[in-house]
Tab-separated table of C-alpha atoms in Angstrom:
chain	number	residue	atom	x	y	z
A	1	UNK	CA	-16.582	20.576	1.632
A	2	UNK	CA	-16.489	17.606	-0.806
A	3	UNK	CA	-14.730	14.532	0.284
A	4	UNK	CA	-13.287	11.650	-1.946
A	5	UNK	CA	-11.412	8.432	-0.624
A	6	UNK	CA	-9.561	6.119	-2.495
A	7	UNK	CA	-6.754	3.363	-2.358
A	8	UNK	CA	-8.908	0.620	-1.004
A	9	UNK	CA	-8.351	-2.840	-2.615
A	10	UNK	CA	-8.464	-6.565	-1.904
A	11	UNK	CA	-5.318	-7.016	0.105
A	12	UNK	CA	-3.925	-10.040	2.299
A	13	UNK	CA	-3.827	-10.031	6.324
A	14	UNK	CA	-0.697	-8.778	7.224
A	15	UNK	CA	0.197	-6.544	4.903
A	16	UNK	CA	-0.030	-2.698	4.974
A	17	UNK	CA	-2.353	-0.180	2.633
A	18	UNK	CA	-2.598	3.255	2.459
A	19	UNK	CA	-5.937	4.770	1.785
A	20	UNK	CA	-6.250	8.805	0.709
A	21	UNK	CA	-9.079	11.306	0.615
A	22	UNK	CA	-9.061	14.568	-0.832
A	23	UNK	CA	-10.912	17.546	0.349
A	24	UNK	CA	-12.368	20.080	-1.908
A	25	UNK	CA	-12.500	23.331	-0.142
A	26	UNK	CA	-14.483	26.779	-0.794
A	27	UNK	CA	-12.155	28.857	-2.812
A	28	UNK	CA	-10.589	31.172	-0.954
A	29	UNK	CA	-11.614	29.439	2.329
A	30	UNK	CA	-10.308	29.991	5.782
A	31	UNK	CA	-11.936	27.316	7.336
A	32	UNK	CA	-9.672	24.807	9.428
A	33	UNK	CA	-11.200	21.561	9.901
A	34	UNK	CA	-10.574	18.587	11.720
A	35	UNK	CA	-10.901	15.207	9.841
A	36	UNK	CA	-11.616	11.408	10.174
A	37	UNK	CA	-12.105	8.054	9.083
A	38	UNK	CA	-14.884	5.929	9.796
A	39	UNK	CA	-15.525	2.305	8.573
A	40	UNK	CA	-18.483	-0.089	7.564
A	41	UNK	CA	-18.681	-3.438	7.633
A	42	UNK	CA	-21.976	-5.508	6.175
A	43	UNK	CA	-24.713	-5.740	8.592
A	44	UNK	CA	-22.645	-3.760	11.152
A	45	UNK	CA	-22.898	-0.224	12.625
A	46	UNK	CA	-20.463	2.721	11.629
A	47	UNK	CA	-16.966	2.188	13.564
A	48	UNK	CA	-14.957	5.071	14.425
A	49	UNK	CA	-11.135	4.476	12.812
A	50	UNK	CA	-8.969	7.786	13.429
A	51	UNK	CA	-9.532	11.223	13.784
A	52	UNK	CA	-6.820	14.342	13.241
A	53	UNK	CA	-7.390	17.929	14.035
A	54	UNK	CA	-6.014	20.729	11.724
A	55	UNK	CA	-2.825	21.389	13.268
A	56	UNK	CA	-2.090	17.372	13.292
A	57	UNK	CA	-1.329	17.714	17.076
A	58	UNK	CA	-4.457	15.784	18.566
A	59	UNK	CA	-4.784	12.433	17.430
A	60	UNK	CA	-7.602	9.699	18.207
A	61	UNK	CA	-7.865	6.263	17.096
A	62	UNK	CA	-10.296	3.524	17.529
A	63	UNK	CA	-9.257	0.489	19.761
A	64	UNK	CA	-9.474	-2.085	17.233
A	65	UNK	CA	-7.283	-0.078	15.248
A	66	UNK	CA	-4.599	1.696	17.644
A	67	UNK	CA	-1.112	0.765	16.923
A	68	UNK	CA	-1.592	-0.306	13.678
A	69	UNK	CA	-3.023	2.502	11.589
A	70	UNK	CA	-2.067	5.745	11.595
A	71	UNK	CA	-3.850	8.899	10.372
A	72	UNK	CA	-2.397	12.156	8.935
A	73	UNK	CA	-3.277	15.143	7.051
A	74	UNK	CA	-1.691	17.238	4.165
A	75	UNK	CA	-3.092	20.795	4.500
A	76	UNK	CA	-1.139	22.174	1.566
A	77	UNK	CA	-2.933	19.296	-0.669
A	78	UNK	CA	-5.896	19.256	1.429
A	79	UNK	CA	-4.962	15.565	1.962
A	80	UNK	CA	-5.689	13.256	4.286
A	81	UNK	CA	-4.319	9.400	4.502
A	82	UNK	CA	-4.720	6.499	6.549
A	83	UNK	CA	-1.524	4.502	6.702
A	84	UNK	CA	-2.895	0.843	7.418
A	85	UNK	CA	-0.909	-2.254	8.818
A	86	UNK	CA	-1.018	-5.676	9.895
A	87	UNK	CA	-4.179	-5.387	8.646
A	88	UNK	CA	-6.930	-8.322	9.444
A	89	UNK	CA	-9.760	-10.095	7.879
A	90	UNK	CA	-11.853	-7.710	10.703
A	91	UNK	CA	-10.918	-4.972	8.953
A	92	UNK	CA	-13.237	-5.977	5.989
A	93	UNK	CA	-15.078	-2.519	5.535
A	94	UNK	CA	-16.011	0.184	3.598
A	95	UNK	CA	-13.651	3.419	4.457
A	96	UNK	CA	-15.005	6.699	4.831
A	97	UNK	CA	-14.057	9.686	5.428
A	98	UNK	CA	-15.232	12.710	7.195
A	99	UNK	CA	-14.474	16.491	8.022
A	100	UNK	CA	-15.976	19.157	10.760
A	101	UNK	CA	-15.025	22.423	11.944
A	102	UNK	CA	-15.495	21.768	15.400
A	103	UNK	CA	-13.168	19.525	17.541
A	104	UNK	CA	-16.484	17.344	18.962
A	105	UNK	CA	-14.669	14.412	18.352
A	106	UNK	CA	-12.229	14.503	20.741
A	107	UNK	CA	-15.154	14.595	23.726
A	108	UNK	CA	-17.106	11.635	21.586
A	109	UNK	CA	-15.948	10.320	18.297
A	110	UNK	CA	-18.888	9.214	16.872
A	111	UNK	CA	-20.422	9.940	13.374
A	112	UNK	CA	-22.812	12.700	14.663
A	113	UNK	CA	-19.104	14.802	15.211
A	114	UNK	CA	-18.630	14.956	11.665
A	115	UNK	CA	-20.760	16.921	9.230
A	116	UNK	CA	-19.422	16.028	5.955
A	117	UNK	CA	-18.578	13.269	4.535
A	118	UNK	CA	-17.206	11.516	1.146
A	119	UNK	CA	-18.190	8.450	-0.901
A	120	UNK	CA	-16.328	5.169	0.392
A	121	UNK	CA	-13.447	3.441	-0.501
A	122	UNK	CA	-13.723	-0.683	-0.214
A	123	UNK	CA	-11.139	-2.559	1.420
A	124	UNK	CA	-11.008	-6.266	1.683
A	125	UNK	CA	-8.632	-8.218	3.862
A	126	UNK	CA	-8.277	-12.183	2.731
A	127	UNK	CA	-6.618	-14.628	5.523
């Protein structure tokens, strides 16, 4: 699985942002896998964001982040976006996101739940 994320800019607090990744599958794959965003800030450890399984019917979020982001997934387009808002200077970070087979994230959704990953997307929240 390759991943890709984009959208990230410089944005201001309070506004919204979407941010997209796009999965590149095995052809002819029949793998289902669950997916996630993770974020990094300078000089901080990697912060669980949101977390969707295949069917988009279990949803996780982090608690910085619940209420005001929201995750979902285009299987057909083997999409998956992160609708941001109210966002906050906090939310300074590099976006990543991730994909699995297994649902380990819903027991503890950490990195180590997540096998692949993509390169990052920057976003940057100005007060």
């Amino acid at each position: 699985v390759q991943l890709q994320a984009s959208g990230g800019g410089l944005v201001q607090a309070g506004t919204s942002l979407r941010l997209s990744c796009a999965a590149s599958l095995r052809p002819g794959s029949t793998d289902t896998y669950s997916m996630g965003w993770f974020r990094q800030a300078p000089g901080k450890e990697r912060e669980f964001v949101a977390a969707i399984d295949w069917n988009s019917s279990v949803t996780d979020y982090g608690t910085s982040v619940k209420g005001r982001f929201t995750i979902s997934r285009d299987n057909a387009r083997n999409m998956l976006y992160l609708e941001m808002s109210m966002v906050k200077p906090e939310d300074t970070a590099v976006y990543l996101c991730a994909a699995d087979r297994s649902l380990r994230w819903i027991v503890e959704a950490d990195s180590d739940a997540f096998k692949y990953w993509g390169q990052g997307t920057q976003v940057t929240v100005s007060s």
